[in-house]
Short mmCIF file of C-alpha atoms and ligand atoms in Angstrom, two decimals:
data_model
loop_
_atom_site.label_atom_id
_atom_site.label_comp_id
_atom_site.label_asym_id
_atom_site.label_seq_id
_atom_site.Cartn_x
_atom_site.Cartn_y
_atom_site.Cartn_z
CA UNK W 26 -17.19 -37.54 -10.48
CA UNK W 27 -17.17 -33.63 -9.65
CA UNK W 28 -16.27 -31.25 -12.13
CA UNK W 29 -14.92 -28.47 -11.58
CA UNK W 30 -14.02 -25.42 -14.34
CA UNK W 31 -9.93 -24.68 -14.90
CA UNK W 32 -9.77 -20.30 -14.63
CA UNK W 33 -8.26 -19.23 -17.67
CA UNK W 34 -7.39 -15.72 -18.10
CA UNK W 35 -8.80 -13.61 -20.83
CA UNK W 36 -11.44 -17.02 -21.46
CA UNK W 37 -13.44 -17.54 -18.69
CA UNK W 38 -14.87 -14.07 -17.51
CA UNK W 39 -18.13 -13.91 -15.45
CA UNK W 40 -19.76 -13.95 -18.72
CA UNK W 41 -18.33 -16.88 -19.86
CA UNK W 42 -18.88 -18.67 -16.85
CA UNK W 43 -22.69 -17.23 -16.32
CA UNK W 44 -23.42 -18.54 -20.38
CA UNK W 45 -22.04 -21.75 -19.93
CA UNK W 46 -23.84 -22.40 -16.94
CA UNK W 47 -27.05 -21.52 -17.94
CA UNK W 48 -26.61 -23.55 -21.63
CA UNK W 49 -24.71 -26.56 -20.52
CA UNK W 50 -24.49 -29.15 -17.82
CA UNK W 51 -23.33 -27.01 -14.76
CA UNK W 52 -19.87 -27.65 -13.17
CA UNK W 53 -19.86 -28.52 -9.36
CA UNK W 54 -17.72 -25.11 -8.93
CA UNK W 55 -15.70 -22.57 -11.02
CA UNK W 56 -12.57 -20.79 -10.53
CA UNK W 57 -11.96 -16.92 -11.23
CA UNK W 58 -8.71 -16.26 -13.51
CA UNK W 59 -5.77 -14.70 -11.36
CA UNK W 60 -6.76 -11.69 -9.10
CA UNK W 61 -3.27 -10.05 -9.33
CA UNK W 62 -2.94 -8.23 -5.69
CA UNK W 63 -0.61 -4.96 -5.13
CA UNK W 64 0.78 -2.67 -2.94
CA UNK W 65 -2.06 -0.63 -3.67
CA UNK W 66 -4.85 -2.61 -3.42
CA UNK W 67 -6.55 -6.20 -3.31
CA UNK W 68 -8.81 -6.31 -5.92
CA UNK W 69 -8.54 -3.89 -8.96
CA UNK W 70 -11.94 -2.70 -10.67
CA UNK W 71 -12.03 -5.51 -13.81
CA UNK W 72 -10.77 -8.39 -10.89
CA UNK W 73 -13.88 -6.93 -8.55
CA UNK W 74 -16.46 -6.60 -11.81
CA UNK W 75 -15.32 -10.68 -12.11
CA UNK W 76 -16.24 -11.72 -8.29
CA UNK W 77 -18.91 -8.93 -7.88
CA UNK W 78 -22.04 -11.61 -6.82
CA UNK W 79 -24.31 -9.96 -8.59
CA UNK W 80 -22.18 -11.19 -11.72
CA UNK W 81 -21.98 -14.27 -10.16
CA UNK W 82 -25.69 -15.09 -8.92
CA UNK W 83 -26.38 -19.13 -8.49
CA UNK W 84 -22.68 -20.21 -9.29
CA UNK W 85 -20.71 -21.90 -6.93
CA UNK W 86 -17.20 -19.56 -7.18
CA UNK W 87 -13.55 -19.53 -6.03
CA UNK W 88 -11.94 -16.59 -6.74
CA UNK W 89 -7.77 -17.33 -7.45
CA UNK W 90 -5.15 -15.03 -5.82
CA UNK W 91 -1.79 -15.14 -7.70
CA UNK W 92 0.91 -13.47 -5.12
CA UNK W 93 4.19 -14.10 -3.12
CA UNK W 94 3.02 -11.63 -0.53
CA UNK W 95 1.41 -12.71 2.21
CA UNK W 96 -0.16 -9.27 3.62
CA UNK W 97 -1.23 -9.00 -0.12
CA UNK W 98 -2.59 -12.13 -0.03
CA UNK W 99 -4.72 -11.46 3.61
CA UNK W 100 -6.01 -7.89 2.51
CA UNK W 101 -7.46 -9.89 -0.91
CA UNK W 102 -8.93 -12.03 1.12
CA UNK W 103 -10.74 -9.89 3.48
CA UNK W 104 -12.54 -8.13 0.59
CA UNK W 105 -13.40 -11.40 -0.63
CA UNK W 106 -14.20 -12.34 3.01
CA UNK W 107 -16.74 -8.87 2.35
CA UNK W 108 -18.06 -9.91 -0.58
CA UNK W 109 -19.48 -13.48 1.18
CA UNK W 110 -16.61 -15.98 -0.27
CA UNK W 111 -15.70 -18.63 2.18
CA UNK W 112 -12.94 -20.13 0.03
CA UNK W 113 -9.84 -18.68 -2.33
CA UNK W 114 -7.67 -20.56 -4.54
CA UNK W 115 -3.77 -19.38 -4.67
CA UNK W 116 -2.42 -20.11 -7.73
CA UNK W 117 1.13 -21.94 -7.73
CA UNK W 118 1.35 -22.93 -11.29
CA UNK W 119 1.26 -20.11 -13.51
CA UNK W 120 3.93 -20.56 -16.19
CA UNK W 121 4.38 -17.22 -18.03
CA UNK W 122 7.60 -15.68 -17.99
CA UNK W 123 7.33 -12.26 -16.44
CA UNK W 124 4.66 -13.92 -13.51
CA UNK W 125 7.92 -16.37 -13.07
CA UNK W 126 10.64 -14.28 -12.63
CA UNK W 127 8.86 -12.03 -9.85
CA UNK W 128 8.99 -15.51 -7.90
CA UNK W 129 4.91 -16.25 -8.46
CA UNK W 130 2.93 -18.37 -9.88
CA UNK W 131 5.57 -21.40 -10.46
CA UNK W 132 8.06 -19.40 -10.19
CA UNK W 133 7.40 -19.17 -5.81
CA UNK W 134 7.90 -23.59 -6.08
CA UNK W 135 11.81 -22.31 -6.75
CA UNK W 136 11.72 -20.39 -3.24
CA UNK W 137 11.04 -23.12 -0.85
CA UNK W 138 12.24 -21.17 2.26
CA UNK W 139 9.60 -18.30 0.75
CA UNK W 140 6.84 -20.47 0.21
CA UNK W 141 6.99 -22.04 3.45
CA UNK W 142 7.03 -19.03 5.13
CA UNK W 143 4.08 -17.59 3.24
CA UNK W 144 1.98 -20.85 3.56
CA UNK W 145 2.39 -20.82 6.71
CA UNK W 146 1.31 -17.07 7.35
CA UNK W 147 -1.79 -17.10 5.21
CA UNK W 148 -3.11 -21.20 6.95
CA UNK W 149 -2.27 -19.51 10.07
CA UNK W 150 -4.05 -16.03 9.64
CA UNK W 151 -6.59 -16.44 6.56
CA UNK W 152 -10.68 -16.79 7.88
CA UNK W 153 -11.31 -18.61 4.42
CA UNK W 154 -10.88 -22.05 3.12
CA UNK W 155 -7.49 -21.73 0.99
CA UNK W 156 -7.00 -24.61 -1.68
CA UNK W 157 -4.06 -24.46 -3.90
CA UNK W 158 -3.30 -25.89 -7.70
CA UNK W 159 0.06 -26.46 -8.68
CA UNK W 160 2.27 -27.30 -11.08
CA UNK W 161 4.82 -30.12 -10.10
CA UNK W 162 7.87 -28.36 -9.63
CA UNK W 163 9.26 -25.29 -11.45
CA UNK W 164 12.90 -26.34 -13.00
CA UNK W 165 12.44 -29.95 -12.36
CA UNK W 166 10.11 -32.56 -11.34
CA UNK W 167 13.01 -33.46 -8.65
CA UNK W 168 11.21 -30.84 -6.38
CA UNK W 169 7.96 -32.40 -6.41
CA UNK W 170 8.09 -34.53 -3.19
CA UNK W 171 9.67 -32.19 -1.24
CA UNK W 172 6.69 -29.97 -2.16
CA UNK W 173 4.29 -32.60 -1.31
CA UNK W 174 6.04 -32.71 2.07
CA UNK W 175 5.21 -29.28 2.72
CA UNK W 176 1.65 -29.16 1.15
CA UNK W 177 1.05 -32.32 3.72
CA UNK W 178 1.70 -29.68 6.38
CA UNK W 179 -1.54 -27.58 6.03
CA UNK W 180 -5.26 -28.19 5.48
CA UNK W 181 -5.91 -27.32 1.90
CA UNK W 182 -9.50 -27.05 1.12
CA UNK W 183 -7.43 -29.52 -2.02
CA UNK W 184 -5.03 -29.45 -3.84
CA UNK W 185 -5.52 -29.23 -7.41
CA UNK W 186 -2.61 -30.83 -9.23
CA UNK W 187 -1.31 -30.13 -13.12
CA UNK W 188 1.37 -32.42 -12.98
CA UNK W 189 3.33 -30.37 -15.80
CA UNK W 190 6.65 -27.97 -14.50
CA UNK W 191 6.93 -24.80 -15.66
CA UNK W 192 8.99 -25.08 -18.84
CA UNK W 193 6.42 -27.64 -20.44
CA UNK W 194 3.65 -24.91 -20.70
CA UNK W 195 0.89 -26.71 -21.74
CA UNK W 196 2.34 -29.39 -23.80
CA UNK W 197 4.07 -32.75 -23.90
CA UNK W 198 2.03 -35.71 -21.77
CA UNK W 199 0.95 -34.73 -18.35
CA UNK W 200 3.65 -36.25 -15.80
CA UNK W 201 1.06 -39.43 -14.37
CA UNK W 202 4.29 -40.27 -12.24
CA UNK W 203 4.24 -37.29 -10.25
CA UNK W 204 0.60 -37.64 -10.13
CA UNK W 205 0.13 -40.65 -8.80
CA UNK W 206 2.73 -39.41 -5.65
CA UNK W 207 0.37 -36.86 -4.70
CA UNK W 208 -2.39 -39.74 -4.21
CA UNK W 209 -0.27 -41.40 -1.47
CA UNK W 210 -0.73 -39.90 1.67
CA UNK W 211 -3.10 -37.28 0.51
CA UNK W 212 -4.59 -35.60 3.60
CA UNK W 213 -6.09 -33.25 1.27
CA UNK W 214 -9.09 -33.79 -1.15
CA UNK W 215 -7.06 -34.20 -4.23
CA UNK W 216 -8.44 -32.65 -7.73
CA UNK W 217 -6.20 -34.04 -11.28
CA UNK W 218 -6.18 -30.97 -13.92
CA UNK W 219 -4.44 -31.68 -17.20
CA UNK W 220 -5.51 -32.61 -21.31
CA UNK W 221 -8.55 -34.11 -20.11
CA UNK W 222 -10.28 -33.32 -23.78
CA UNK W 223 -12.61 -36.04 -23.90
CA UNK W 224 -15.22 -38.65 -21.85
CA UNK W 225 -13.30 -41.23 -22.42
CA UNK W 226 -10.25 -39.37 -20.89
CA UNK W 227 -12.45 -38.59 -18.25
CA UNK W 228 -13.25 -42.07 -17.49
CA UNK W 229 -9.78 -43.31 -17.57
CA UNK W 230 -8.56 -41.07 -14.71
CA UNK W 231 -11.48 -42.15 -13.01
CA UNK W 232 -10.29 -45.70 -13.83
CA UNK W 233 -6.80 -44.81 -12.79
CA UNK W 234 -6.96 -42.62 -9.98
CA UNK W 235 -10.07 -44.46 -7.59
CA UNK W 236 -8.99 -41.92 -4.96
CA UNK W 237 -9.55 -38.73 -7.45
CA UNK W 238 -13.16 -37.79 -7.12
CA UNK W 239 -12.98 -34.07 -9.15
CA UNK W 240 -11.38 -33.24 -12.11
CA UNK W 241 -10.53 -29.70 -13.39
CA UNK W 242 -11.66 -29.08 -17.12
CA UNK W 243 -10.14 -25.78 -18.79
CA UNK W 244 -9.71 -26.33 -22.93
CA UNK W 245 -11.59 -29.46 -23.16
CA UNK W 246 -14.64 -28.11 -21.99
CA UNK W 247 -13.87 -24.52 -23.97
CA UNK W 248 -13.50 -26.94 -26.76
CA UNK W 249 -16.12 -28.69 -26.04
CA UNK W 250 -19.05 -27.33 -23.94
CA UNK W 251 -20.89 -31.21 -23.75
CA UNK W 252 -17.78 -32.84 -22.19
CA UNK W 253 -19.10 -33.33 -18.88
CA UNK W 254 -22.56 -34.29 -20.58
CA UNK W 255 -25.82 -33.25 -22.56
CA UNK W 256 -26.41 -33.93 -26.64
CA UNK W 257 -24.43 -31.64 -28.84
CA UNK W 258 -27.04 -29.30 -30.21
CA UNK W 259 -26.63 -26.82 -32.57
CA UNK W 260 -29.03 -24.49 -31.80
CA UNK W 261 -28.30 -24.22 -28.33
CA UNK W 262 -24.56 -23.65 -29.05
CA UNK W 263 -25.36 -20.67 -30.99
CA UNK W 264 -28.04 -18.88 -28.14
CA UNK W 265 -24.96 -19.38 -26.16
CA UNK W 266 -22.67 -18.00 -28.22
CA UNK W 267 -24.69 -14.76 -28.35
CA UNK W 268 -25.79 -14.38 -25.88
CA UNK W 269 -21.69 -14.34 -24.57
CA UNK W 270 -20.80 -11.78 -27.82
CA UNK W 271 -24.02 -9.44 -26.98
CA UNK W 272 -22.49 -9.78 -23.14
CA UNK W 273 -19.12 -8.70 -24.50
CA UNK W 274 -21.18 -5.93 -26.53
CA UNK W 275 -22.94 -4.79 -23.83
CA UNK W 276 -19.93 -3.97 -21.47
CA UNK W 277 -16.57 -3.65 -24.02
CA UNK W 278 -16.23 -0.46 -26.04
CA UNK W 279 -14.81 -1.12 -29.72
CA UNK W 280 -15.00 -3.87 -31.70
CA UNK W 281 -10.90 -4.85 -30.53
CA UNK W 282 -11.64 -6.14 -27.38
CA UNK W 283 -15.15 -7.62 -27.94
CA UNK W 284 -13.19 -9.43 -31.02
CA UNK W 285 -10.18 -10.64 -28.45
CA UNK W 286 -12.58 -11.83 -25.63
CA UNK W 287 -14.15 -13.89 -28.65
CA UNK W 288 -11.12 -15.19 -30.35
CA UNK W 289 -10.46 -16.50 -27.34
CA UNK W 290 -13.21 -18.88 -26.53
CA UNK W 291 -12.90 -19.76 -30.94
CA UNK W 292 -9.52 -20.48 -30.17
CA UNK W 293 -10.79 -23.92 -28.59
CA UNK W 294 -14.02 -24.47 -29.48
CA UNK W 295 -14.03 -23.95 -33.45
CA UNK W 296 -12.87 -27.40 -33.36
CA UNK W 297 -16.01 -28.57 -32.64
CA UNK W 298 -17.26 -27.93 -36.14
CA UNK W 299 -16.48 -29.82 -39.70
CA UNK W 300 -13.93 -28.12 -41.77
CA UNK W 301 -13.26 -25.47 -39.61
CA UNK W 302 -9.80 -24.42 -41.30
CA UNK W 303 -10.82 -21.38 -43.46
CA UNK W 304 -13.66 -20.31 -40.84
CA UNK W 305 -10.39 -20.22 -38.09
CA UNK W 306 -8.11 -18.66 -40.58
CA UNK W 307 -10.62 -15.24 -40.95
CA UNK W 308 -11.62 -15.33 -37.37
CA UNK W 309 -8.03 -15.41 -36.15
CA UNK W 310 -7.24 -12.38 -38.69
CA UNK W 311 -10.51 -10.11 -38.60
CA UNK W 312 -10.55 -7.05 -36.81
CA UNK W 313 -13.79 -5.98 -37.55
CA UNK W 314 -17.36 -7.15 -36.40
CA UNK W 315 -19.39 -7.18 -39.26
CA UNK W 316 -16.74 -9.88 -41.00
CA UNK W 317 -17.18 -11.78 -37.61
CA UNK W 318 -20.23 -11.97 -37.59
CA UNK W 319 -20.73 -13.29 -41.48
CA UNK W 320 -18.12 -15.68 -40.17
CA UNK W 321 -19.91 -17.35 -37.52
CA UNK W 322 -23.21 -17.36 -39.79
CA UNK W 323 -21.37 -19.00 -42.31
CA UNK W 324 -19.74 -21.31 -39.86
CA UNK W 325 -23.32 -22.48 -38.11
CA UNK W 326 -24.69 -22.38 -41.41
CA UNK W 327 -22.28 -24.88 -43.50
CA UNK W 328 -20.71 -26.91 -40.86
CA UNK W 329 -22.32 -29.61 -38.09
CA UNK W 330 -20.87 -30.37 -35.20
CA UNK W 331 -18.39 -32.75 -34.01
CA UNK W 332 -18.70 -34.47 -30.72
CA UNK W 333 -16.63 -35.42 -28.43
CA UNK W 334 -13.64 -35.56 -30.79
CA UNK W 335 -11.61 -34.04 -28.34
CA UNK W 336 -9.24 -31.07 -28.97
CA UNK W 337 -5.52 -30.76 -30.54
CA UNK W 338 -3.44 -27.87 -29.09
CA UNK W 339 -1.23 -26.24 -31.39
CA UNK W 340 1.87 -27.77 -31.61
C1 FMN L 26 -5.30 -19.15 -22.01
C2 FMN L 26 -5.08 -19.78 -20.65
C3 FMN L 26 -5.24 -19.01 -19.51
C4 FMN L 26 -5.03 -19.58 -18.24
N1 FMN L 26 -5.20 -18.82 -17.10
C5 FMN L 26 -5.03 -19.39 -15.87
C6 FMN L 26 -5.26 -18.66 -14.66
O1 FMN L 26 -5.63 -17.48 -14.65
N2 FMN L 26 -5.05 -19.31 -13.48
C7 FMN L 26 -4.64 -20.63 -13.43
O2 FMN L 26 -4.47 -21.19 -12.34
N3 FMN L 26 -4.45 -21.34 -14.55
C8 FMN L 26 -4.64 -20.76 -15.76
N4 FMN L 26 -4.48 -21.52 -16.88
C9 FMN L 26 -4.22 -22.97 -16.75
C10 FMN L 26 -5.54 -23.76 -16.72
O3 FMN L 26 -6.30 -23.43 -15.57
C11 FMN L 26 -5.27 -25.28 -16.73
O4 FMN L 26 -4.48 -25.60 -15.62
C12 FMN L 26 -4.56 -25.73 -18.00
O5 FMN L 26 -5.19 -25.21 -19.15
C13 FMN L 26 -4.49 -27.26 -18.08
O6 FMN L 26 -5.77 -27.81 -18.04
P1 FMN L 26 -6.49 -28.31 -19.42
O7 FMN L 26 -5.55 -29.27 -20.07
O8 FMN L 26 -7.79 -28.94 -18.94
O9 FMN L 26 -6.71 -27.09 -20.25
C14 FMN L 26 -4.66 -20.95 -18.14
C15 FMN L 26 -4.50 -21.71 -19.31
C16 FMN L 26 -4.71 -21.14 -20.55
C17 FMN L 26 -4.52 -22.01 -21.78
#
């Protein structure tokens, strides 16, 4: 099996990705959160601080390009082209409700007409590998094979499937059904993403799904940092986690957004520990530092791991 690491926005930054590589079992490749293209621009200065190599050195990366515009799309891509990427990612599954309503994300599955235009501008013009992850449909799971139809049409580097529509989010059961249409007839390489939270999930897609040979990992893995394989070791989870919150230190300003970036990496992985409840509870609240850091002390001090317990989301 191939692993590959889910982008998630606000989670996993260059410095997320660069600490998790060098403490954990590396992932065969890992995806940049949304670069958000303009009129203005490809690549605003926080999207080019996340792709800049130098930031990047020894991972294997594929930066993700959320649009609807194809000339947005292109001029991305030839500063990415610049930069010495061979391959982008364009994201068709975003769910949030402003990305939506501008007709991107999974919002552009809605605009068939659109999408097949802009597919085939960007296969037909683009000088990198383009692979796509979707959702499986926007309103209604209905559109799904029409959309396999037209994904059949062009040579995705693969197709990276979270067989969820738009108004699930990121809950109820992944949609197998739909799933298992995109493995017949797959011209593509064809990569499942969705819940995967533990190795025995893992192994059950494998089980399920002989023609998948990658999964995408997003909050299993954030939740768990040994999912893909290694001993859970204290110690080593905590030179990770600072060397990520001296990272943070070193380039935020103001304890607010080091605390965010943070929060957002405990929102997943404080499940990991024994009675995590009233660790969560001030972490979640705190907006200052020095209570964070007596926190996590605390937390490494009192509590032992859990492995591979998977992870709940929030209901
Ligand atoms: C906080 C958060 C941020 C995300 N940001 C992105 C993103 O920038 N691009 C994208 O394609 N998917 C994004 N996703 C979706 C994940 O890549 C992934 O598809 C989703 O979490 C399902 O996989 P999982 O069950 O393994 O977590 C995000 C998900 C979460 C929870």
């Amino acid at each position: 099996m191939r692993y590959e690491l889910a982008p998630m926005e606000g989670v996993t930054t260059y410095l997320y990705r660069r600490c998790y590589h060098t403490h954990f079992v590396p992932m065969d490749r890992y995806f940049t959160p949304f670069i958000a293209p303009n009129m203005n621009q490809g690549l605003n200065a926080k999207e080019r601080r996340d792709v800049l190599p130098e930031h990047n050195a020894g991972l294997p990366l594929v930066p993700q390009i959320l649009t609807n515009r194809a000339d947005h799309f292109l001029t991305t891509c030839r500063d990415l082209e610049a930069l010495g990427y061979g391959e982008v990612n364009l994201n068709l599954g975003c769910p949030s409700g402003t990305v939506v309503s501008k007709g991107k994300g999974s919002g552009f599955l809605a605009r068939y007409d659109e999408l097949r235009a802009f597919l085939d501008e960007i296969f037909s013009r683009c000088p990198l590998r383009i692979s796509i992850k979707t959702r499986v449909g926007r309103a209604d799971q209905a559109d799904w094979p029409r959309l396999l139809d037209l994904y059949r049409q062009y040579p995705c580097a693969e197709l990276i499937v979270h067989p969820r529509i738009q108004k699930d989010f990121y809950r109820g059961a992944p949609r197998m059904d739909a799933f298992a249409l995109a493995e017949a007839e797959a011209p593509w390489p064809l990569v499942y993403n969705g819940d995967l939270f533990t190795r025995r999930g893992i192994a059950e897609i494998s089980r399920a799904h002989p023609g998948v040979e990658t999964v995408m990992l997003g909050r299993g893995v954030i939740s768990n940092p040994w999912l893909i394989g290694g001993t859970p070791d204290k110690a080593v989870l905590r030179d990770f986690h600072d060397e990520l919150f001296d990272g943070y230190r070193g380039i935020l300003y103001g304890d607010g957004p080091v605390l965010c970036k943070m929060k957002g990496v405990w929102a997943y992985l404080i499940q990991r520990f024994t009675n995590y409840a009233p660790y969560q509870k001030i972490i979640r609240k705190t907006r200052r530092l020095s209570e964070y850091q007596s926190t996590v002390n605390a937390l490494f001090h009192n509590e032992d791991l859990i492995p591979d317990a998977g992870f709940q989301p929030e209901p």
